[in-house]
Amino acid sequence: MTAELVRGQNHPLTQNRLEIRVSAGVPIVAGATLSDDQGKVHGRDWVAHPGAPALPGLEVPRQAAADHRLAVDLDAVPEAAHRVSVLLALPTGPGDPDRFGAVAAPFVAVTGLDGSEVASYTITDLDAESAVVALELYRRQGAWKVRAVGQGYAGGLGALLTDQGLPDAGALAGEIGEAVARGLARTVAPPPPRTAASGASAMADTGAGASAAGGAMPSTTPPRPRQPQSPPEPRPTHEPQPQPQGHASGQTGGTNPVNYTHPGRQAPAPPAPAPTASPGAPGQPAVPVAGDATGWSMDERLYNQVWGMFEDLARCVAAYRSAVDFADSRMEQELDKALTDPRSRIGGQGEAAREAARTKHGRLVDQAREALDRDLAQLVAESAVVEPALPPAYAGWDNPVWHAYRSPMEIPMALRLGDLQLPESRGLGLRIPMLVRLPLERGMWIDSGRSGADALTESDELRRRAMRSAVEHAARLLAVYPAGEFAVHVIDPAGSAAGALAPLVRTGVLAGPPAAGVAGVSEVLARLVQRVDLVQMAVRGGAADALPPDLDTAEQLLIVNDFPHGFDDRAVTRLRYLADEGPAVGVHLLMVADREDAAEYGPVLDPLWRALLRLTPVPDDHLADPWVGHAWTYEPPNVPPGSRILEQVLEEVARARREQGI
């Protein structure tokens, strides 16, 4: 159970490899210091910050963002260090808030590598402070504990580091500010210095204050990062073993060799430094590099980088839209002023004033578009580097990594459910992978009804597409889990999905034949409900070893087609129970349904729809980003026409299962 700390409270730590996750409403800087038993920092080499992000046993983010994850390995912390202090500070750039009292209270959580929270702390009662010691991990009698600190400093990072005994604290604080301003590790280059005439650019900075996040991704975020953005919900965080075939060595920018192979996971050694973007020519953006993010493994770095791209796209589009809104508002004000001025009614002064307002509006919009195009071009370049390096769990079906697919040995960190894009990036073909953490925290609902984005498609064709999409999602889940650790059940009451289900049935990867008719529906639901009940009782009673020997302990996915056909009231109740209680014990729903077909149940099913992540078989802009207000267009991860990659992957899954006697 998570310990929700208050200021000054401590909590024991039972794990030595941890993540510290930070969430704030605006981009902030995260860092950390090592100190002795008196709380003194011995020198610069005991401070981890965006310009020098790695210390023994410690790695911090390389940029300012709304969401951060810090990696900590307490076994690798030097013996002389007795405290690890987590520092948060506001950036000092133009347009950034100058005190924590003007932003939402930051939230900090200490988690295990599996994502389970150990302790959390919401930093409240901050006002004029611009830097804060959020919490500290400290060594006491050979054991580590975490303490909620919440000590703020109105003098910023310089005052904070001075208080910790660092001699040249002011100089180091200035260097940290410069490192953040330059964006040492983010691939989207900062805009050029703004002059007084750059009204649109200044306005764009004001609009970029909120980053998108993800957790369903979605935090979604990435967010933030931001996550995402943990996706949507994006924000966005969970973790994997990559496939060697999914990586290759290549050249970036024609000069620097890039190695995409997985760095060996050597516990308890600290993580290897992440690759950093190669500096470009003067005045040019940095050359993007795959894995340019924090994390213990290449897969984790790629996951964080994808969420960073999501946040960058959300931020730059929000800045552009804000600048355009400002230009529109300013033109309206100037036109109103020209119309109300009596002098403008004489001669051609009125027309000249209107023309000047339109010219100024066009100039501001052009400046905003120029900044957006520059950021989008950099994101396109980063996407071109990241996509080929993605492991199977993150890759699209058209990625060559699937042609060398082999059944994995570990559960991955996340899963790709599709792509996300915004109207401003559609012409460039820029799509951000929609990643959600594994194991799944909620079920999915593929909407087979008509949407505003595809109102002309025939209803029967939408149902066929929806079922094909469900099969592709199920195949991906089977492929990314180790053999025997994921099982798929199907309810198809009328047998209408036989064609779409053929790849799953033919390869023999289903847990049993698709259930048909009322009796089949009732039997499958009763069996899964019983499994949920047994596992819940075992977990609550601390008797996991007392489960029946014939109980399948693998994660379970139930595909339900053509709901509510074949469902009586009792079956509907059981389905709602699985949606609510199943994910916590490894039972997940993947429903293919048109909500209008179930309208006769009225509000009874509203909790069911809300409990599921809605996806569509065709592109649709139904995913809302609450941070910056974007409506993201979701695109399903369809298999390329004419490709047999889905069958090849399922055949490999079946082969791996046979080798294990499943």
XYZ file of C-alpha atoms in Angstrom:
662
model
C 0.000 0.000 0.000
C 1.278 3.468 -0.887
C 2.316 5.667 2.027
C 0.975 9.191 1.489
C 3.506 11.319 3.326
C 3.164 14.745 4.882
C 6.018 17.162 5.476
C 8.610 15.669 7.823
C 7.186 12.129 7.720
C 9.428 9.210 6.756
C 8.841 5.709 5.430
C 11.157 2.669 5.136
C 12.364 1.525 1.730
C 12.445 -2.206 1.036
C 13.857 -1.912 -2.495
C 17.166 -0.462 -3.578
C 16.410 0.133 -7.255
C 13.737 2.813 -7.440
C 12.176 5.461 -9.613
C 11.194 8.885 -8.386
C 8.359 10.313 -10.447
C 7.558 13.991 -10.470
C 4.406 15.549 -11.872
C 3.733 19.276 -12.127
C 1.370 21.445 -14.078
C 4.163 23.294 -15.893
C 7.680 22.418 -17.058
C 10.107 22.310 -14.133
C 13.732 21.286 -13.664
C 14.509 18.154 -11.655
C 17.882 17.348 -10.105
C 19.432 15.615 -7.126
C 22.350 15.966 -4.724
C 24.379 13.519 -2.674
C 25.371 14.646 0.816
C 27.128 13.256 3.867
C 25.586 12.459 7.244
C 25.640 16.190 8.093
C 23.738 17.112 4.936
C 26.750 18.724 3.241
C 27.382 18.407 -0.498
C 31.131 17.914 -1.006
C 31.384 19.352 -4.497
C 29.960 19.675 -7.973
C 30.513 15.992 -8.648
C 27.826 15.288 -6.023
C 25.156 17.248 -7.923
C 23.122 15.660 -10.748
C 21.434 18.207 -13.003
C 20.427 18.571 -16.687
C 23.964 19.501 -17.676
C 25.527 16.516 -15.837
C 22.648 14.075 -15.343
C 24.435 10.907 -14.166
C 26.079 10.108 -10.832
C 26.884 6.689 -9.353
C 23.487 5.189 -8.579
C 21.580 8.211 -9.824
C 20.311 9.623 -13.117
C 18.098 12.675 -13.587
C 16.294 14.097 -16.654
C 18.117 16.273 -19.143
C 15.390 18.832 -19.763
C 12.631 20.849 -18.179
C 9.279 19.051 -18.434
C 5.963 18.717 -16.652
C 6.669 15.070 -15.800
C 9.977 13.529 -14.747
C 11.333 10.149 -13.766
C 14.607 9.876 -11.829
C 16.400 6.526 -11.661
C 18.000 5.572 -8.332
C 20.129 2.549 -7.413
C 20.880 2.840 -3.706
C 23.391 -0.032 -3.838
C 25.542 2.024 -6.203
C 25.478 5.247 -4.152
C 28.963 5.991 -2.743
C 29.560 4.895 0.855
C 30.407 8.460 1.846
C 26.954 9.649 0.760
C 24.228 9.257 3.352
C 21.474 11.310 1.685
C 20.008 11.648 -1.791
C 18.012 14.885 -2.028
C 15.557 15.416 -4.890
C 15.486 19.037 -6.052
C 12.837 20.827 -8.111
C 13.207 24.291 -9.585
C 11.356 26.556 -11.976
C 13.137 27.441 -15.247
C 14.379 31.008 -15.454
C 13.506 31.653 -19.094
C 11.256 34.467 -20.326
C 7.592 33.718 -19.777
C 8.251 31.010 -17.179
C 6.547 31.305 -13.767
C 8.877 32.705 -11.103
C 7.330 31.118 -8.005
C 5.744 27.804 -7.086
C 2.786 29.606 -5.562
C 1.618 30.484 -9.084
C 1.470 26.870 -10.305
C -0.143 23.619 -9.218
C 1.403 21.815 -6.247
C 4.093 19.372 -7.484
C 3.498 15.678 -6.795
C 6.389 13.284 -6.096
C 6.153 9.492 -5.875
C 8.766 6.854 -5.064
C 8.061 3.657 -7.007
C 9.595 0.282 -7.666
C 10.791 -0.672 -11.130
C 7.461 -2.430 -11.693
C 5.625 0.868 -11.247
C 4.179 0.078 -7.807
C 4.171 3.162 -5.579
C 6.050 2.962 -2.286
C 5.446 6.489 -1.029
C 4.058 9.739 -2.401
C 4.119 13.377 -1.355
C 2.255 16.448 -2.606
C 4.312 19.580 -1.943
C 1.870 22.172 -0.649
C 2.134 25.592 1.040
C 4.704 26.958 -1.400
C 4.457 30.645 -2.318
C 7.436 32.793 -3.306
C 9.828 29.841 -3.527
C 11.318 29.006 -6.937
C 13.335 25.961 -5.808
C 12.463 23.224 -3.347
C 13.970 20.108 -1.794
C 11.061 17.750 -2.457
C 12.192 14.689 -0.523
C 15.321 12.867 0.549
C 16.399 9.259 0.689
C 18.666 8.764 3.696
C 20.694 5.939 5.207
C 20.025 5.117 8.859
C 21.654 2.140 10.640
C 22.331 0.371 7.351
C 18.777 0.797 6.004
C 17.344 3.389 3.637
C 14.276 5.521 4.279
C 12.460 8.288 2.427
C 11.453 11.562 4.087
C 9.081 14.225 2.773
C 10.967 17.537 3.057
C 9.193 20.283 1.088
C 11.786 22.938 2.004
C 11.475 25.858 -0.411
C 13.903 28.669 -1.287
C 12.842 32.046 -2.626
C 16.431 32.596 -3.796
C 16.206 29.725 -6.261
C 18.713 26.973 -6.885
C 21.627 29.137 -5.786
C 20.177 29.578 -2.295
C 19.234 25.904 -2.103
C 22.715 24.657 -3.031
C 24.337 27.198 -0.734
C 22.239 25.875 2.142
C 23.582 22.397 1.386
C 27.152 23.634 1.764
C 28.260 23.847 -1.875
C 30.992 26.527 -2.140
C 30.296 27.747 -5.709
C 26.540 27.298 -5.549
C 25.691 30.495 -7.426
C 27.920 29.666 -10.378
C 26.596 26.125 -10.623
C 22.998 27.363 -10.463
C 23.743 29.682 -13.384
C 25.250 26.822 -15.386
C 22.179 24.683 -14.711
C 19.969 27.496 -15.954
C 22.050 27.803 -19.116
C 21.928 24.030 -19.680
C 18.146 24.053 -19.436
C 17.876 27.063 -21.739
C 20.060 25.435 -24.387
C 18.077 22.216 -24.187
C 21.212 20.051 -24.007
C 19.404 16.760 -24.300
C 16.098 17.483 -25.979
C 16.027 17.164 -29.705
C 13.620 20.004 -30.426
C 15.821 23.064 -30.641
C 14.814 26.218 -28.759
C 13.581 29.108 -30.889
C 16.061 31.854 -31.718
C 16.366 34.828 -29.346
C 13.287 37.001 -29.525
C 13.342 40.709 -30.158
C 10.791 43.265 -29.151
C 9.215 42.944 -32.602
C 8.670 39.205 -32.286
C 5.166 39.514 -30.901
C 3.985 36.177 -32.211
C 6.975 34.288 -30.838
C 6.577 35.874 -27.437
C 2.943 34.931 -27.478
C 3.861 31.375 -28.470
C 6.063 31.086 -25.388
C 3.143 32.133 -23.229
C 0.932 29.451 -24.738
C 3.483 26.713 -24.281
C 3.331 26.690 -20.520
C 1.335 23.476 -20.258
C 2.761 20.183 -21.478
C 0.659 17.241 -22.551
C 0.856 13.984 -20.619
C -0.100 10.523 -20.954
C -1.053 7.587 -19.299
C -2.838 5.599 -21.293
C -0.784 6.243 -23.126
C -2.037 6.269 -22.920
C 0.370 9.332 -18.792
C -0.407 8.897 -19.905
C 2.120 10.839 -20.250
C 4.432 11.530 -22.265
C 4.151 13.185 -22.004
C 5.283 14.084 -18.742
C 6.336 12.604 -19.964
C 4.842 14.029 -19.126
C 5.021 11.457 -20.103
C 3.137 12.181 -21.653
C 1.944 12.132 -21.566
C 1.091 7.637 -19.290
C -1.489 7.506 -22.768
C -3.087 10.388 -22.969
C -4.327 9.529 -19.807
C -1.465 9.544 -22.031
C 1.022 9.463 -19.346
C 1.826 7.598 -19.506
C 5.082 4.143 -16.703
C 6.006 0.089 -17.157
C 9.081 -1.866 -18.579
C 10.716 -4.608 -21.131
C 13.412 -6.839 -22.698
C 14.148 -5.776 -26.269
C 14.664 -8.049 -29.237
C 18.157 -7.804 -30.723
C 16.730 -8.048 -34.225
C 14.861 -4.771 -33.712
C 18.031 -2.694 -33.573
C 20.677 -1.847 -36.050
C 23.782 0.226 -36.260
C 23.775 3.148 -38.588
C 25.040 6.622 -39.226
C 23.419 9.802 -38.029
C 23.983 12.847 -40.115
C 26.520 10.879 -42.151
C 29.283 11.120 -39.483
C 28.474 9.762 -36.056
C 27.907 5.985 -35.657
C 24.830 5.084 -33.618
C 24.492 1.766 -31.808
C 20.901 0.755 -31.176
C 21.689 -2.518 -29.419
C 20.328 -3.143 -25.927
C 22.855 -2.257 -23.208
C 23.275 -5.173 -20.808
C 21.083 -4.901 -17.740
C 23.713 -5.355 -15.004
C 22.250 -4.968 -11.565
C 23.098 -3.358 -9.299
C 25.350 -1.145 -11.403
C 23.969 2.317 -12.234
C 22.455 2.821 -15.682
C 24.759 3.589 -18.563
C 24.539 7.185 -19.747
C 21.882 7.706 -22.375
C 23.052 8.741 -25.839
C 22.860 12.468 -26.353
C 21.953 14.428 -29.412
C 24.980 15.374 -31.466
C 25.391 19.134 -31.683
C 24.485 20.517 -35.060
C 26.177 23.297 -36.950
C 25.984 26.746 -35.356
C 22.428 27.978 -35.541
C 21.142 24.532 -36.510
C 19.193 22.064 -34.319
C 20.906 19.081 -32.760
C 21.051 15.807 -34.694
C 18.470 13.463 -33.114
C 19.551 10.152 -31.596
C 17.403 7.167 -30.651
C 17.273 6.588 -26.896
C 17.944 10.224 -25.969
C 16.166 10.007 -22.595
C 16.678 8.661 -19.086
C 16.154 5.016 -18.172
C 17.781 1.769 -17.090
C 17.454 0.090 -20.481
C 17.254 1.073 -24.123
C 13.564 0.144 -24.183
C 12.845 2.402 -21.225
C 14.767 5.260 -22.835
C 12.860 4.828 -26.080
C 9.584 4.811 -24.135
C 10.520 8.065 -22.390
C 11.712 9.567 -25.662
C 8.397 8.792 -27.365
C 6.518 10.499 -24.543
C 8.931 13.415 -24.818
C 8.036 13.690 -28.507
C 4.338 13.634 -27.581
C 4.863 16.486 -25.118
C 6.972 18.451 -27.616
C 4.294 18.157 -30.293
C 1.555 19.144 -27.847
C 3.584 22.095 -26.605
C 4.623 23.527 -29.972
C 1.109 23.203 -31.429
C -0.347 24.827 -28.302
C 2.137 27.685 -28.721
C 1.204 28.095 -32.385
C -2.528 28.106 -31.678
C -2.057 30.573 -28.848
C -0.035 32.883 -31.101
C -2.683 32.728 -33.834
C -5.429 33.458 -31.291
C -3.424 36.431 -30.065
C -2.968 37.704 -33.623
C -6.710 37.340 -34.320
C -7.612 39.157 -31.111
C -5.160 41.952 -31.802
C -6.454 42.449 -35.345
C -10.047 42.619 -34.081
C -9.071 45.232 -31.515
C -7.264 47.354 -34.100
C -10.146 47.069 -36.560
C -12.636 48.080 -33.857
C -10.438 51.033 -32.956
C -10.230 52.097 -36.594
C -14.006 51.893 -37.002
C -14.734 53.899 -33.854
C -12.239 56.676 -34.633
C -14.113 59.572 -36.334
C -10.951 60.596 -38.160
C -10.952 57.310 -40.053
C -14.192 58.301 -41.779
C -12.426 61.075 -43.676
C -10.478 60.194 -46.776
C -8.740 56.849 -46.937
C -7.454 56.718 -43.360
C -9.936 54.012 -42.343
C -9.005 51.696 -45.181
C -5.300 52.289 -44.506
C -5.777 51.408 -40.812
C -7.636 48.222 -41.710
C -4.963 47.215 -44.197
C -2.245 47.849 -41.600
C -4.094 45.658 -39.082
C -4.397 42.836 -41.614
C -0.729 43.126 -42.560
C 0.341 42.983 -38.925
C -1.931 39.965 -38.379
C -0.402 38.156 -41.344
C 3.124 38.907 -40.120
C 2.376 37.555 -36.633
C 0.769 34.392 -38.010
C 3.696 33.855 -40.395
C 6.170 34.177 -37.531
C 4.201 31.680 -35.457
C 3.985 29.275 -38.398
C 7.724 29.582 -39.013
C 8.443 28.581 -35.402
C 5.968 25.696 -35.647
C 7.448 24.445 -38.924
C 10.924 24.491 -37.399
C 9.790 22.440 -34.395
C 7.786 20.032 -36.544
C 10.739 19.480 -38.870
C 12.907 18.563 -35.903
C 10.249 16.175 -34.592
C 9.968 14.563 -38.029
C 13.737 14.056 -38.043
C 13.603 12.551 -34.554
C 10.735 10.261 -35.531
C 12.713 9.023 -38.533
C 15.510 7.964 -36.174
C 13.345 6.556 -33.377
C 10.881 4.458 -35.397
C 13.479 2.023 -36.845
C 14.966 1.526 -33.358
C 11.719 0.566 -31.653
C 11.379 -2.967 -30.225
C 8.407 -5.096 -31.371
C 6.136 -4.006 -28.508
C 6.502 -0.355 -29.589
C 6.782 -0.882 -33.356
C 4.103 -0.650 -36.021
C 3.189 -3.713 -38.070
C 5.137 -2.274 -41.027
C 8.389 -2.168 -39.038
C 10.981 -4.726 -40.260
C 11.615 -5.756 -36.641
C 8.571 -8.036 -36.872
C 10.166 -10.118 -39.650
C 12.808 -11.298 -37.175
C 10.337 -11.739 -34.315
C 11.037 -14.357 -31.652
C 9.009 -15.014 -28.522
C 10.394 -12.775 -25.731
C 11.655 -13.891 -22.334
C 10.329 -10.907 -20.374
C 7.158 -8.832 -20.285
C 7.775 -5.483 -22.027
C 7.370 -2.097 -20.464
C 4.579 -0.884 -22.730
C 2.515 -1.689 -25.794
C 1.701 0.309 -28.906
C -2.049 0.709 -29.448
C -1.839 2.979 -32.471
C -0.646 6.421 -33.500
C -1.556 9.959 -32.476
C -1.408 13.105 -34.559
C -2.684 16.674 -34.684
C -4.055 18.556 -37.712
C -0.993 20.814 -37.880
C 1.330 17.800 -38.263
C -0.804 15.696 -40.598
C 0.697 17.085 -43.802
C 4.188 16.070 -42.677
C 3.134 12.522 -41.828
C 4.248 13.008 -38.219
C 2.663 10.392 -35.968
C 3.500 9.736 -32.339
C 3.227 6.108 -31.151
C 0.455 5.707 -28.567
C 2.080 3.595 -25.856
C 0.272 2.218 -22.800
C 1.924 0.568 -19.835
C 1.848 -3.163 -19.222
C 0.228 -4.932 -17.562
C -2.925 -3.215 -18.768
C -4.620 -1.085 -16.132
C -7.988 -0.983 -17.916
C -9.803 -2.814 -20.673
C -10.425 -1.574 -24.207
C -13.547 -0.914 -26.243
C -13.318 -0.787 -30.034
C -16.268 1.297 -31.145
C -17.929 -0.318 -34.164
C -20.481 2.489 -34.460
C -20.299 5.418 -36.820
C -18.224 8.410 -35.791
C -18.046 11.940 -37.057
C -14.715 11.185 -38.732
C -16.115 8.324 -40.843
C -19.857 8.805 -41.066
C -20.067 7.505 -44.651
C -18.665 4.023 -44.039
C -21.281 1.297 -44.059
C -22.211 -0.139 -40.669
C -21.289 -3.721 -41.643
C -17.893 -2.617 -42.904
C -17.210 -0.748 -39.648
C -18.028 -3.897 -37.671
C -15.639 -5.946 -39.801
C -12.881 -3.372 -39.370
C -13.493 -3.219 -35.636
C -13.146 -6.980 -35.276
C -9.994 -7.054 -37.413
C -8.565 -4.315 -35.194
C -9.420 -6.377 -32.090
C -7.630 -9.410 -33.559
C -4.545 -7.303 -34.327
C -4.472 -5.941 -30.761
C -4.843 -9.467 -29.353
C -2.085 -10.768 -31.626
C 0.255 -8.003 -30.476
C -0.446 -8.807 -26.823
C 0.208 -12.511 -27.421
C 3.440 -11.637 -29.233
C 4.954 -9.320 -26.634
C 4.300 -11.581 -23.645
C 6.495 -14.639 -23.020
C 4.952 -17.888 -24.232
C 2.297 -19.124 -21.835
C 1.980 -15.861 -19.899
C -0.972 -14.470 -21.856
C -4.218 -16.228 -22.842
C -7.005 -15.047 -25.139
C -10.681 -16.049 -24.914
C -13.333 -15.076 -27.456
C -17.105 -14.628 -27.147
C -18.784 -14.479 -30.563
C -22.464 -15.270 -29.845
C -23.662 -15.299 -33.458
C -20.436 -16.471 -35.087
C -20.307 -13.297 -37.192
C -16.584 -12.744 -36.630
C -15.375 -16.092 -37.971
C -13.462 -14.487 -40.833
C -11.637 -11.951 -38.668
C -10.842 -14.594 -36.026
C -9.387 -17.016 -38.572
C -5.690 -16.167 -37.892
C -6.137 -16.784 -34.142
C -8.127 -19.980 -34.656
C -5.941 -21.423 -37.420
C -2.696 -21.002 -35.471
C -4.197 -22.453 -32.279
C -3.200 -19.591 -29.972
C -6.649 -19.177 -28.399
C -7.343 -20.640 -24.967
C -10.370 -22.410 -26.462
C -12.777 -22.261 -29.409
C -14.791 -19.026 -29.711
C -17.853 -19.270 -27.469
C -21.174 -19.059 -29.323
C -24.770 -18.832 -28.162
C -26.189 -17.892 -24.786
C -24.773 -21.025 -23.141
C -21.286 -20.350 -24.462
C -21.397 -16.755 -23.257
C -22.508 -17.824 -19.784
C -19.846 -20.562 -19.494
C -16.892 -18.312 -20.415
C -18.024 -15.449 -18.187
C -18.626 -17.792 -15.234
C -15.153 -19.304 -15.601
C -13.399 -15.929 -15.697
C -15.463 -14.525 -12.831
C -14.502 -17.566 -10.760
C -10.836 -16.964 -11.582
C -11.105 -13.325 -10.466
C -12.757 -14.376 -7.202
C -10.149 -17.055 -6.437
C -7.164 -14.803 -7.143
C -8.673 -11.939 -5.129
C -9.238 -14.195 -2.126
C -5.707 -15.595 -2.383
C -4.134 -12.148 -2.618
C -6.158 -10.672 0.229
C -5.508 -13.683 2.414
C -1.794 -13.811 1.625
C -2.180 -17.374 0.356
C -1.168 -17.152 -3.285
C 0.389 -20.632 -3.054
C -3.031 -22.071 -2.137
C -4.551 -21.492 -5.587
C -5.851 -24.617 -7.334
C -3.085 -26.311 -9.335
C -5.150 -26.253 -12.519
C -5.734 -22.476 -12.352
C -4.151 -20.643 -15.276
C -2.088 -17.849 -13.706
C -1.373 -16.165 -17.053
C -2.857 -12.767 -17.921
C -6.281 -13.268 -19.529
C -7.890 -11.273 -22.345
C -11.571 -11.705 -23.200
C -12.631 -10.507 -26.653
C -16.375 -9.826 -26.748
C -17.888 -9.378 -30.213
C -21.302 -8.029 -31.107
C -22.301 -6.987 -27.571
C -25.079 -7.117 -26.285
C -26.276 -9.911 -28.609
C -26.456 -13.170 -26.616
C -26.195 -11.408 -23.227
C -28.927 -11.663 -20.613
C -29.064 -9.517 -17.466
C -26.883 -11.929 -15.503
C -24.250 -11.990 -18.241
C -24.212 -8.184 -18.366
C -23.668 -8.062 -14.601
C -20.764 -10.497 -14.887
C -19.241 -8.450 -17.703
C -19.400 -5.300 -15.608
C -17.765 -7.187 -12.737
C -14.882 -8.275 -14.984
C -14.416 -4.719 -16.225
C -14.242 -3.359 -12.667
C -12.358 -6.084 -10.796
C -10.543 -7.998 -13.526
C -7.564 -5.744 -14.380
C -6.224 -5.841 -10.803
C -5.882 -9.639 -10.996
C -4.927 -10.006 -14.651
C -8.273 -10.352 -16.466
C -8.901 -7.778 -19.193
C -11.739 -6.975 -21.581
C -11.514 -6.132 -25.279
C -15.042 -5.314 -26.379
C -16.170 -4.763 -29.965
C -19.506 -2.987 -29.760
C -21.659 -0.111 -30.901
C -22.909 1.758 -27.876
C -26.191 2.489 -29.636
C -26.918 -1.260 -29.792
C -26.883 -1.378 -25.984
C -29.060 1.707 -25.540
C -31.905 -0.414 -24.160
C -29.903 -0.915 -20.962
C -29.887 2.842 -20.405
C -27.500 4.249 -17.766
C -26.833 0.762 -16.335
C -23.919 0.318 -18.735
C -22.468 3.823 -18.389
C -19.893 2.650 -15.793
C -18.844 -0.119 -18.187
C -18.100 2.262 -21.051
C -16.278 4.660 -18.722
C -14.101 1.840 -17.394
C -12.799 0.998 -20.876
C -10.372 2.859 -23.129
C -12.283 3.747 -26.297
C -10.498 3.013 -29.563
C -11.813 3.152 -33.119
C -11.206 1.013 -36.227
C -10.824 4.161 -38.353
C -8.987 7.435 -37.644
C -10.984 9.548 -35.220
C -10.196 12.632 -33.115
C -11.826 11.419 -29.900
C -8.834 11.388 -27.532
C -8.825 14.582 -25.491
C -5.740 16.079 -23.868
C -6.806 17.850 -20.665
C -3.478 19.654 -20.283
C -3.526 21.849 -23.368
C -6.982 21.087 -24.747
C -5.940 19.259 -27.922
C -8.195 16.689 -29.593
C -5.739 14.047 -30.797
C -6.549 11.966 -33.856
C -6.138 8.260 -33.108
C -5.118 5.895 -35.915
C -5.358 2.122 -35.349
C -2.215 0.005 -35.947
C -3.409 -1.789 -39.073
C -1.449 -4.571 -40.768
C -0.299 -3.416 -44.257
C -2.584 -4.705 -47.063
C -1.347 -7.988 -48.497
C 1.128 -8.591 -45.662
C 1.338 -11.971 -43.916
C 3.208 -10.577 -40.939
C 0.283 -11.183 -38.576
C 0.127 -14.884 -39.474
C 3.933 -15.216 -39.237
C 3.981 -13.686 -35.757
C 1.124 -15.883 -34.543
C 2.836 -18.974 -35.957
C 5.955 -18.098 -33.965
C 3.808 -17.608 -30.836
C 2.226 -21.039 -31.443
C 5.654 -22.625 -31.951
C 6.963 -21.167 -28.681
C 3.867 -22.403 -26.855
C 4.304 -25.916 -28.259
C 7.924 -26.000 -27.126
C 6.709 -25.341 -23.591
C 3.989 -27.973 -23.856
C 1.129 -25.476 -23.884
